[in-house]
Coordinates of N, CA and C in Angstrom, one line a residue:
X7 N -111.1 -104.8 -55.1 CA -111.4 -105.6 -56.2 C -111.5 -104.8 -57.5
X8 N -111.6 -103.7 -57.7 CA -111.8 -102.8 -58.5 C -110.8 -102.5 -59.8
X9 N -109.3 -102.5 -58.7 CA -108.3 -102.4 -59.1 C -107.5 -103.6 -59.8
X10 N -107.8 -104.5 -59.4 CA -108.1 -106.7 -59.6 C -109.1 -106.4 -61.0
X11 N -110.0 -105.8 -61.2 CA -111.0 -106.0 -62.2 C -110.6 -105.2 -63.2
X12 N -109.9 -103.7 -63.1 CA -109.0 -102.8 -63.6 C -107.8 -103.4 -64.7
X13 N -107.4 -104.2 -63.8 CA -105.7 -104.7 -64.1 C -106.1 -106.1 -65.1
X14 N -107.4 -106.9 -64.5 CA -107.9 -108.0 -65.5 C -108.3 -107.4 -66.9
X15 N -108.7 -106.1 -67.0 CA -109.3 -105.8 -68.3 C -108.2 -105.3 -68.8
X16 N -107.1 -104.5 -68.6 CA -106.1 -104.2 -69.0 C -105.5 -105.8 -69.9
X17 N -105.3 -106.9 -69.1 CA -105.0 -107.9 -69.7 C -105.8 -108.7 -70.7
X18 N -106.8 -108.1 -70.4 CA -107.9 -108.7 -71.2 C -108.0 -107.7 -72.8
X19 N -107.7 -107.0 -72.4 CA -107.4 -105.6 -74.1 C -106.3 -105.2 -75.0
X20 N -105.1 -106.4 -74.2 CA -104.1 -106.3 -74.3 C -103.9 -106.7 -75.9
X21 N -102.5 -106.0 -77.0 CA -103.0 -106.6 -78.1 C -102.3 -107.9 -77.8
X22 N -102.4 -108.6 -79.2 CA -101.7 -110.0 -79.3 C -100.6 -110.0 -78.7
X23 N -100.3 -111.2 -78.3 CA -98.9 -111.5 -77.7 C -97.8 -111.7 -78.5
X24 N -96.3 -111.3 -78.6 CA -95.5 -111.6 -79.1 C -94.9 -113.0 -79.6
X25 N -94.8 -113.5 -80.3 CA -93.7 -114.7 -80.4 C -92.7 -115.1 -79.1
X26 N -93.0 -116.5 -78.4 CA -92.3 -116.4 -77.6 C -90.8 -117.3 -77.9
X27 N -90.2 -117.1 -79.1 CA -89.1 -117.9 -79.6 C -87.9 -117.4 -78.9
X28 N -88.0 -116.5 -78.3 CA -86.8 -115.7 -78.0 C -85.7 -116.2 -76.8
X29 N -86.1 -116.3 -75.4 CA -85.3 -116.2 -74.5 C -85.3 -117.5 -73.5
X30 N -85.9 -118.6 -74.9 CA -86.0 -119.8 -73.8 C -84.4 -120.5 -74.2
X31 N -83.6 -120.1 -74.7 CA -82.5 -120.5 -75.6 C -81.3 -120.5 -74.7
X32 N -81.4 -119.4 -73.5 CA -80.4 -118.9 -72.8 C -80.2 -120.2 -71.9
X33 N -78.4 -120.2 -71.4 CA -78.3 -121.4 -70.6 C -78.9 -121.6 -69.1
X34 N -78.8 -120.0 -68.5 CA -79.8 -119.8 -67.2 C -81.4 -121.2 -67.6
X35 N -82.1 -120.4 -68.6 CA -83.5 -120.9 -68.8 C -83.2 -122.2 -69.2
X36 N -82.5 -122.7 -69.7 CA -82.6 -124.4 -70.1 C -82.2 -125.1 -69.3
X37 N -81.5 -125.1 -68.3 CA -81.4 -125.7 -67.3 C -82.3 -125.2 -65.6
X38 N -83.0 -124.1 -66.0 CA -84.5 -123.7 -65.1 C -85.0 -125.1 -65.8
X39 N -85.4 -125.2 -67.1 CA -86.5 -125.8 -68.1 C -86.4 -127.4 -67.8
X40 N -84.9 -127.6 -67.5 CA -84.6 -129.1 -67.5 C -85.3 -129.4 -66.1
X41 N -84.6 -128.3 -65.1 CA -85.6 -128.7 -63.4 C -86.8 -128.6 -63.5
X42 N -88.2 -128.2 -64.4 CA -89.6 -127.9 -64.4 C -90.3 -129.3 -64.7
X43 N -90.8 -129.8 -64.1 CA -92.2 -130.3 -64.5 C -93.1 -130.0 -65.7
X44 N -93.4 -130.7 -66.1 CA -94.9 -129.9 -67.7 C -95.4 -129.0 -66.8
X45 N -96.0 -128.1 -67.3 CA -96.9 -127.2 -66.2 C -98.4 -127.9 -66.7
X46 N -99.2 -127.4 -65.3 CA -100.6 -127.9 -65.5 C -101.1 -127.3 -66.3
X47 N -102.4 -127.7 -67.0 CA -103.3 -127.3 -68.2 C -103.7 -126.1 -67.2
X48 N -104.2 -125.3 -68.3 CA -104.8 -123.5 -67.0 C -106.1 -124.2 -67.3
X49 N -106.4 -124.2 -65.9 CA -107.9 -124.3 -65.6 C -108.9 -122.9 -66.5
X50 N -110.7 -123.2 -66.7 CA -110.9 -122.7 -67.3 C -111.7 -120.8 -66.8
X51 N -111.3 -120.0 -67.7 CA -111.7 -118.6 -67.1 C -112.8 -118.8 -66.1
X52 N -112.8 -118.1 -65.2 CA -113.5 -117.6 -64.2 C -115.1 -117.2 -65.2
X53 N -116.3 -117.4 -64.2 CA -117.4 -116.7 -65.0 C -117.4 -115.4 -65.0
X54 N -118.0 -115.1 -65.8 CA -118.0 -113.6 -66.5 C -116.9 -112.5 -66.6
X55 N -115.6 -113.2 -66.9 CA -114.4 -113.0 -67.6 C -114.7 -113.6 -68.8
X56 N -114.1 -112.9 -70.1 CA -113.7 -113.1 -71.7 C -112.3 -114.0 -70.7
X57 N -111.9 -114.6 -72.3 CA -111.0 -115.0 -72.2 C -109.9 -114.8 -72.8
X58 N -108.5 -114.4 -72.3 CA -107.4 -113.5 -73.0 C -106.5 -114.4 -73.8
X59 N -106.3 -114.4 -75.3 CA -105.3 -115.4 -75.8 C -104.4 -114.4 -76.2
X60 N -102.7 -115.0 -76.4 CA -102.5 -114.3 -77.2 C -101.9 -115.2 -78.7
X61 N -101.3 -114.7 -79.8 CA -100.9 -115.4 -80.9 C -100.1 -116.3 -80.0
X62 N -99.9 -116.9 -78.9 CA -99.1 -118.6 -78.6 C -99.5 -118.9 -77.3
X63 N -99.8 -118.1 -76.2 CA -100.1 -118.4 -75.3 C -101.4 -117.7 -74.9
X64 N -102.1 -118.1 -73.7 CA -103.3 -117.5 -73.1 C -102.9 -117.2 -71.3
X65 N -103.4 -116.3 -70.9 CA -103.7 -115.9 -69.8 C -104.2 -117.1 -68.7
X66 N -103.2 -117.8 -68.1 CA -103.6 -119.0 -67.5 C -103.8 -118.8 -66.1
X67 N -105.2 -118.8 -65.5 CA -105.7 -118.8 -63.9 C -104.8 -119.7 -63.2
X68 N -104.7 -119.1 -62.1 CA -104.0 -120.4 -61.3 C -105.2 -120.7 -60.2
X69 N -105.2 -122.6 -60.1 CA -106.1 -123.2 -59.5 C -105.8 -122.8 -58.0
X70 N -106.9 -122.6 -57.6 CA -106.8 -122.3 -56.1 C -106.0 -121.2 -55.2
X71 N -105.9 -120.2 -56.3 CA -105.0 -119.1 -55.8 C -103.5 -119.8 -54.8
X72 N -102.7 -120.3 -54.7 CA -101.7 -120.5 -53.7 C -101.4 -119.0 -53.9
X73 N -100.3 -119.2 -52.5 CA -99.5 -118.0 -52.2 C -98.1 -117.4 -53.7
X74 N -98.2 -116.5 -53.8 CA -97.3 -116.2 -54.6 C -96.0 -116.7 -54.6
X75 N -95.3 -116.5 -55.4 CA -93.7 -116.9 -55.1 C -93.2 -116.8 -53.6
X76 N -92.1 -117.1 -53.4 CA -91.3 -116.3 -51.9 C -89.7 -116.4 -52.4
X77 N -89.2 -115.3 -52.9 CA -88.1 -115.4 -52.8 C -87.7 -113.7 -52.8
X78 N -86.7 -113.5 -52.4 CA -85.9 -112.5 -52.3 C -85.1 -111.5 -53.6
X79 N -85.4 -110.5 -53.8 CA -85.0 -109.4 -54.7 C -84.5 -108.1 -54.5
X80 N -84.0 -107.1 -54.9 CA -83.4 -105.8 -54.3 C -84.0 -104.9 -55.2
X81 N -83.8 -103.7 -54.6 CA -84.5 -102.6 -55.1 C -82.8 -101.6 -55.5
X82 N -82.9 -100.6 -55.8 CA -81.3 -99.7 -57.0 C -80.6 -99.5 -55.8
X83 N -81.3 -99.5 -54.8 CA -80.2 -99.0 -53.0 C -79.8 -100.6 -52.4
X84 N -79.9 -101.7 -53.3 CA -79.5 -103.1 -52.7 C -80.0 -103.6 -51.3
X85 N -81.5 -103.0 -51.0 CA -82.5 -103.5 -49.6 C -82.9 -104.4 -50.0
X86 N -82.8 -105.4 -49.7 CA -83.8 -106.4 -49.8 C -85.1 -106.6 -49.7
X87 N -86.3 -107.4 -50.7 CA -87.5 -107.4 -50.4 C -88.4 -108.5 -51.1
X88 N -89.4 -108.6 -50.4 CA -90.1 -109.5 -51.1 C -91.6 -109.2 -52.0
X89 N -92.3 -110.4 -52.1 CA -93.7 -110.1 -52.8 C -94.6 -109.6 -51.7
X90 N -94.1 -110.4 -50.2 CA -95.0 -109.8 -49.1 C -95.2 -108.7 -48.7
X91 N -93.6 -108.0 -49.4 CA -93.6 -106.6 -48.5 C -94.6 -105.6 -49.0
X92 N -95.5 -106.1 -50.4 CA -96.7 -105.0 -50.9 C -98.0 -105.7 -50.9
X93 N -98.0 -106.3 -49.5 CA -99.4 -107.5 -49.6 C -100.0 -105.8 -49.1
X94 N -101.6 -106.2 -49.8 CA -102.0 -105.1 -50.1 C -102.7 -104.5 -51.1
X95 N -101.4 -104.6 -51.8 CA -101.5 -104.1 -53.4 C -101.6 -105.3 -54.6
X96 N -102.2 -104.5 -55.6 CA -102.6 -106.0 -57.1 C -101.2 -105.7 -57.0
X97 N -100.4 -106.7 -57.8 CA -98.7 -106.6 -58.3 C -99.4 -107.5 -59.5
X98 N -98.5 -106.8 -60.2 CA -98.2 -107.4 -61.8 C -96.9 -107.7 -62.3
X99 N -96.2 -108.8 -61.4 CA -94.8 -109.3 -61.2 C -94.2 -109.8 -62.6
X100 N -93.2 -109.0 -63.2 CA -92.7 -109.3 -64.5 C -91.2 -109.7 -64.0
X101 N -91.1 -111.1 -64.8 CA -89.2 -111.8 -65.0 C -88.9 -111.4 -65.9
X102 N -87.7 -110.8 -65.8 CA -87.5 -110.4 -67.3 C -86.0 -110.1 -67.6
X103 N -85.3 -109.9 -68.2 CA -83.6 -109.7 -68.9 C -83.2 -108.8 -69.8
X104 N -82.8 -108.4 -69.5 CA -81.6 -107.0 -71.0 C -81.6 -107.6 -72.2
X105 N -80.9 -109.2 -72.2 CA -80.7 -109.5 -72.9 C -81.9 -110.5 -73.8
X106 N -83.1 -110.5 -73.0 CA -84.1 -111.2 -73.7 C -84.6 -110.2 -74.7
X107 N -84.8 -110.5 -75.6 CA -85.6 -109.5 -76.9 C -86.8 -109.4 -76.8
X108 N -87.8 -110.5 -76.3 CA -89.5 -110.2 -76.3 C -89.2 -109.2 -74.9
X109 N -88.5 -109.6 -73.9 CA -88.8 -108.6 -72.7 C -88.5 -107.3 -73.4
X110 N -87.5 -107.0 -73.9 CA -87.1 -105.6 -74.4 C -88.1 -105.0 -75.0
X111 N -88.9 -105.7 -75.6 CA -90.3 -105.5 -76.5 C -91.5 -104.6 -75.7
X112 N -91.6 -105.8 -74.7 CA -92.1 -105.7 -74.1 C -92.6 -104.3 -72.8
X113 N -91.2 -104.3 -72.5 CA -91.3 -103.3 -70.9 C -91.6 -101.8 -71.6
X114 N -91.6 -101.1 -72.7 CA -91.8 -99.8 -72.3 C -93.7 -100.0 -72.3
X115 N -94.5 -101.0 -72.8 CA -95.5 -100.8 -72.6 C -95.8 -101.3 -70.8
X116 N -95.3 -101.7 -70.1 CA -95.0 -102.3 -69.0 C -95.0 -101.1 -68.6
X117 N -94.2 -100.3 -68.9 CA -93.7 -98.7 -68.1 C -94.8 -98.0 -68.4
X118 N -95.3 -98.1 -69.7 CA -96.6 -97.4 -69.7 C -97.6 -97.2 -68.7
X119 N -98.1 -99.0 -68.3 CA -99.1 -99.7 -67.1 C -99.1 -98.7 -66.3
X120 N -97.6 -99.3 -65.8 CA -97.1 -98.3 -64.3 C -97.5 -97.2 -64.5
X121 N -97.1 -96.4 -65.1 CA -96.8 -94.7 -65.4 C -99.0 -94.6 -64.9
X122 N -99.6 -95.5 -65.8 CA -101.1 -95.2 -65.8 C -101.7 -95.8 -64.7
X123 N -101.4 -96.9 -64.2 CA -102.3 -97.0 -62.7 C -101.5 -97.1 -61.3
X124 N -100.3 -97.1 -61.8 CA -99.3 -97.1 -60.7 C -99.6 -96.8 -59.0
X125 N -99.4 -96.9 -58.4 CA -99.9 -96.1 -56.9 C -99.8 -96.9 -55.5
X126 N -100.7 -96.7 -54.9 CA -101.3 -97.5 -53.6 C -101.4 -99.0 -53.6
X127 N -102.4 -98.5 -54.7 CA -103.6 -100.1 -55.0 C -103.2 -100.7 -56.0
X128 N -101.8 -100.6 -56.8 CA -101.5 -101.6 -57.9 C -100.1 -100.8 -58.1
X129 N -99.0 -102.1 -58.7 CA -97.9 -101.8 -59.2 C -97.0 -102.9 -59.6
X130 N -96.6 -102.4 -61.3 CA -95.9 -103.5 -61.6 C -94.5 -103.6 -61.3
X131 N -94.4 -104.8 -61.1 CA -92.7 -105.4 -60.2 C -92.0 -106.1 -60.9
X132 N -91.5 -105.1 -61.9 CA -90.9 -105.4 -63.2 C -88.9 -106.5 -62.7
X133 N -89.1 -107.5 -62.6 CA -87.9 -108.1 -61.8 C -86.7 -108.8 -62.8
X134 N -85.7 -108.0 -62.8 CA -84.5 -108.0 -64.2 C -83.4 -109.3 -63.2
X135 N -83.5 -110.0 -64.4 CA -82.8 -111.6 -63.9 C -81.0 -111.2 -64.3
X136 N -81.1 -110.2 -64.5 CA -79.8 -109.9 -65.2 C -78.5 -110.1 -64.1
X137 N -77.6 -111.0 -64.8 CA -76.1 -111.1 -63.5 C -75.7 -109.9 -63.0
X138 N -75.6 -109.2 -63.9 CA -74.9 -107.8 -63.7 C -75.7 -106.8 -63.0
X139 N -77.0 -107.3 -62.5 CA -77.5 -105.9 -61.7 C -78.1 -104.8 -62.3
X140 N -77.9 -103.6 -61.5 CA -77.9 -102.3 -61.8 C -77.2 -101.8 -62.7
X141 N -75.8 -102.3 -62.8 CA -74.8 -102.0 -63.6 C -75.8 -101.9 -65.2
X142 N -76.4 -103.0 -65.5 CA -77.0 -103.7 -66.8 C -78.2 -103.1 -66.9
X143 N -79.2 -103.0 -65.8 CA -80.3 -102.5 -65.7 C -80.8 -101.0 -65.9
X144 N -79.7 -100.3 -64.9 CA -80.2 -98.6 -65.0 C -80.0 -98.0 -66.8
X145 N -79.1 -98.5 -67.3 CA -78.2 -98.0 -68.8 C -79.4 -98.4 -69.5
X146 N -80.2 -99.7 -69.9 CA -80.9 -99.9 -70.2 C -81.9 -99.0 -69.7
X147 N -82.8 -98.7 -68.8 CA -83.8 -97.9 -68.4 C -83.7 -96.1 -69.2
X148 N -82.1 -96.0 -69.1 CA -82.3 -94.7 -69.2 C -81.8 -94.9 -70.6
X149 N -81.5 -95.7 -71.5 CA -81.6 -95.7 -72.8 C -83.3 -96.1 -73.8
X150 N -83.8 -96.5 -73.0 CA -85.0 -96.8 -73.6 C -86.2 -95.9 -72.9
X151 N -85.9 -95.2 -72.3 CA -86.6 -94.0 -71.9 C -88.0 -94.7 -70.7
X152 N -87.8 -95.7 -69.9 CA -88.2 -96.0 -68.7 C -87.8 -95.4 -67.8
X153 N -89.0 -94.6 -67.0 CA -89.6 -94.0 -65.8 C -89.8 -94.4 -64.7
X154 N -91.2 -94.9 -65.5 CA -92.2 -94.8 -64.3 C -91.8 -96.7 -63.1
X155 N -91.1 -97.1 -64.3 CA -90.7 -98.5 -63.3 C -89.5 -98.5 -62.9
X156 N -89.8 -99.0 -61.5 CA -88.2 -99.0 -60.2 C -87.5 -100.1 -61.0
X157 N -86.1 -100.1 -60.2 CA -85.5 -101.2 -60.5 C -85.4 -102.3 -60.1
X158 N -86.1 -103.1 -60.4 CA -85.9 -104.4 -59.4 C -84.7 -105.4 -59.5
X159 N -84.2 -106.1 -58.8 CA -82.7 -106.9 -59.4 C -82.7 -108.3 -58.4
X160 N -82.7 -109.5 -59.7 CA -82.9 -110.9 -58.6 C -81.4 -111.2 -59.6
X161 N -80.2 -110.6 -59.6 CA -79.1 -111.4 -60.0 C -78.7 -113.0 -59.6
X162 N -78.7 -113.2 -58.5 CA -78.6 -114.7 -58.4 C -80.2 -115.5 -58.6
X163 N -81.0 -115.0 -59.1 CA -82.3 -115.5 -60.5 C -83.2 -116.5 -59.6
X164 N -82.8 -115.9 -58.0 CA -83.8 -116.9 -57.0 C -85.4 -117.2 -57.2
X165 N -85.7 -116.4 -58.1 CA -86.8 -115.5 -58.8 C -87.4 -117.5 -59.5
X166 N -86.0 -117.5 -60.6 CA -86.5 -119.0 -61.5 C -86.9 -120.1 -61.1
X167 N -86.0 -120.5 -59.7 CA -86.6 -121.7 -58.8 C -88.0 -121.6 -57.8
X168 N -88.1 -120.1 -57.6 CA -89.5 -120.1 -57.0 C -90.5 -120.1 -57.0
X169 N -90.6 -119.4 -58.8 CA -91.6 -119.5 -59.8 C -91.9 -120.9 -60.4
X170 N -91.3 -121.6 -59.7 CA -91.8 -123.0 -61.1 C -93.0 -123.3 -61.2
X171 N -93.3 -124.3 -62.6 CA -92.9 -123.9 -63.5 C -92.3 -123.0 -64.2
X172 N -91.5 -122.5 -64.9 CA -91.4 -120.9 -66.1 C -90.9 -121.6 -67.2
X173 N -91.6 -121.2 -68.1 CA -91.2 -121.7 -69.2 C -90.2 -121.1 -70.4
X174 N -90.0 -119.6 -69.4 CA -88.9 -118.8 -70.0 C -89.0 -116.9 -69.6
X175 N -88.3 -116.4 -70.4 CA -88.8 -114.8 -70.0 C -89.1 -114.4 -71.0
X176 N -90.3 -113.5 -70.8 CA -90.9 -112.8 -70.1 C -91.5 -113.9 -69.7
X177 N -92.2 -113.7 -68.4 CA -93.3 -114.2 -67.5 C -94.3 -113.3 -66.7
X178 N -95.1 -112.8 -66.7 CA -96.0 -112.4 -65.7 C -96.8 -112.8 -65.2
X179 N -96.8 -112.4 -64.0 CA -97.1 -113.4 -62.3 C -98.6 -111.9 -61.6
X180 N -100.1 -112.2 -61.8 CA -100.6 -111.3 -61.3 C -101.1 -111.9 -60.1
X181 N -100.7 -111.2 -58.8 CA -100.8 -111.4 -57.3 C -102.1 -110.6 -56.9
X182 N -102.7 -110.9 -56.1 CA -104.0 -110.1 -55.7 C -103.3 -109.6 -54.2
X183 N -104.2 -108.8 -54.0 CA -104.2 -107.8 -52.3 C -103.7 -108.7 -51.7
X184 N -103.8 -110.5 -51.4 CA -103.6 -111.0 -50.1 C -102.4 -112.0 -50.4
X185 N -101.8 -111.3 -51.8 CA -100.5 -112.1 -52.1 C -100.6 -113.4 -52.1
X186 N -102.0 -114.0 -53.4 CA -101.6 -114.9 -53.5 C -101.8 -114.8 -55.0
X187 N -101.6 -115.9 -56.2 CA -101.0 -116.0 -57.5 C -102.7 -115.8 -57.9
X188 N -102.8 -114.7 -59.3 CA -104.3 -115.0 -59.3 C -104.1 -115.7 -60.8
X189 N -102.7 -115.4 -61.6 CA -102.5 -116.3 -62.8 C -101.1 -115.9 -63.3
X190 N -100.9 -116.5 -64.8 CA -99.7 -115.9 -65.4 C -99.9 -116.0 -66.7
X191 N -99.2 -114.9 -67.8 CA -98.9 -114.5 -68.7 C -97.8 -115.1 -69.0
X192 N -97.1 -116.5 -69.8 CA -96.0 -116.4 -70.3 C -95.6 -115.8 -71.4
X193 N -94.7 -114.8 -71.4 CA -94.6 -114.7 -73.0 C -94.5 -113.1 -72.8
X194 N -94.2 -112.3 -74.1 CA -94.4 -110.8 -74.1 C -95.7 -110.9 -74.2
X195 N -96.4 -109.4 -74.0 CA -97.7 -109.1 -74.5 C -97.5 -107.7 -74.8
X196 N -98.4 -106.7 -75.5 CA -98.6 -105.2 -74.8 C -99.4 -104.9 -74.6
X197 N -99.0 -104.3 -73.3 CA -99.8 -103.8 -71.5 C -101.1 -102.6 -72.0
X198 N -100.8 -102.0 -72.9 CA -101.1 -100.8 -73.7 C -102.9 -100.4 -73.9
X199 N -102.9 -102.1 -74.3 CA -104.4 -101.7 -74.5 C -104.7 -102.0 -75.8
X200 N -103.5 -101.7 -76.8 CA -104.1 -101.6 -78.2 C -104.6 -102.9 -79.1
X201 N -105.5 -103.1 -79.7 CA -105.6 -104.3 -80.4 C -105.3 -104.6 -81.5
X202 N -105.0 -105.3 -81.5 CA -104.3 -106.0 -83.7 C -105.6 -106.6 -84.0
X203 N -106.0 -105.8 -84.9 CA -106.5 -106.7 -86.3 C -106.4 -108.0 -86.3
X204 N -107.1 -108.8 -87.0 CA -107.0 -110.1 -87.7 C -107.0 -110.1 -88.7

């Protein structure tokens, strides 16, 4: 729980969230958007949790914990894996693209997370929707100076149908120890800590 309470305050100190104008435009996401349902109103914070907004979106609980997603992803060696394979561990499951701009924004404070709590008991599963794979992915990682996060790769975007709702990328999906959904972040944020002003 520690590490669950760790990872909440991390999101909870996070600064404002980016503009999410960016990557709902793509044809992948508009026809994800056309298959979605409204999503449900986020039930309200948990007691004795603040509650995390950012400039467009807020940190939405999900009602009744269900199980996380289930669908299939690869790691830079093309093994196959899922969200079960780290039941166990908090996961801080990020969707995300090359070509989305808030993600781009986004992941080196993402890599930061990792780099700072990374381990046993927590890790983020940063998951690149990109066609191209590895190909698209590693060039990016080592041009923007990401480390501390693996490669994850759901090219055929099995990731979009499993998740539904999504209302676009970035998305973050936080999973507890027993792999089920404890909420999501739509939208960039930074992981960092730092706060903005008003």
């Amino acid at each position: 729980m520690a590490i669950l309470r760790r990872t909440a305050t991390v999101i909870l100190a996070a600064a404002c969230m980016l503009a999410l104008s960016g990557c709902g435009d793509d044809g992948a996401n508009r026809a994800a958007d056309t298959a979605t349902t409204a999503p449900k109103p986020a039930i309200p914070t948990p007691a004795g949790l603040p509650e995390f907004k950012g400039e467009s979106r807020s940190f939405a609980y999900t009602e009744g914990r269900p199980a996380a997603p289930a669908f299939t992803f690869k790691d830079a060696d093309g093994k196959d894996l899922t969200l079960a394979d780290r039941k166990g561990k908090v996961l801080l499951v990020n969707l995300w693209a090359t070509w989305c701009a808030p993600c781009v924004k986004e992941m080196p404070s993402l890599d930061r997370l990792q780099a700072e709590l990374g381990g046993a008991d927590f890790e983020v599963v940063a998951i690149s929707l990109d066609r191209g794979g590895l190909t698209e992915v590693k060039p990016f990682f080592d041009a923007n100076g990401i480390k501390a996060l693996a490669p994850y790769l759901d090219p055929q975007m099995t990731a979009m149908k499993a998740a539904q709702p999504l209302p676009g990328l970035p998305t973050s999906i936080l999973v507890d120890r027993e792999g089920r959904e404890v909420g999501r972040l739509p939208g960039a944020a930074d992981w960092s800590g730092r706060r903005r002003r008003r």
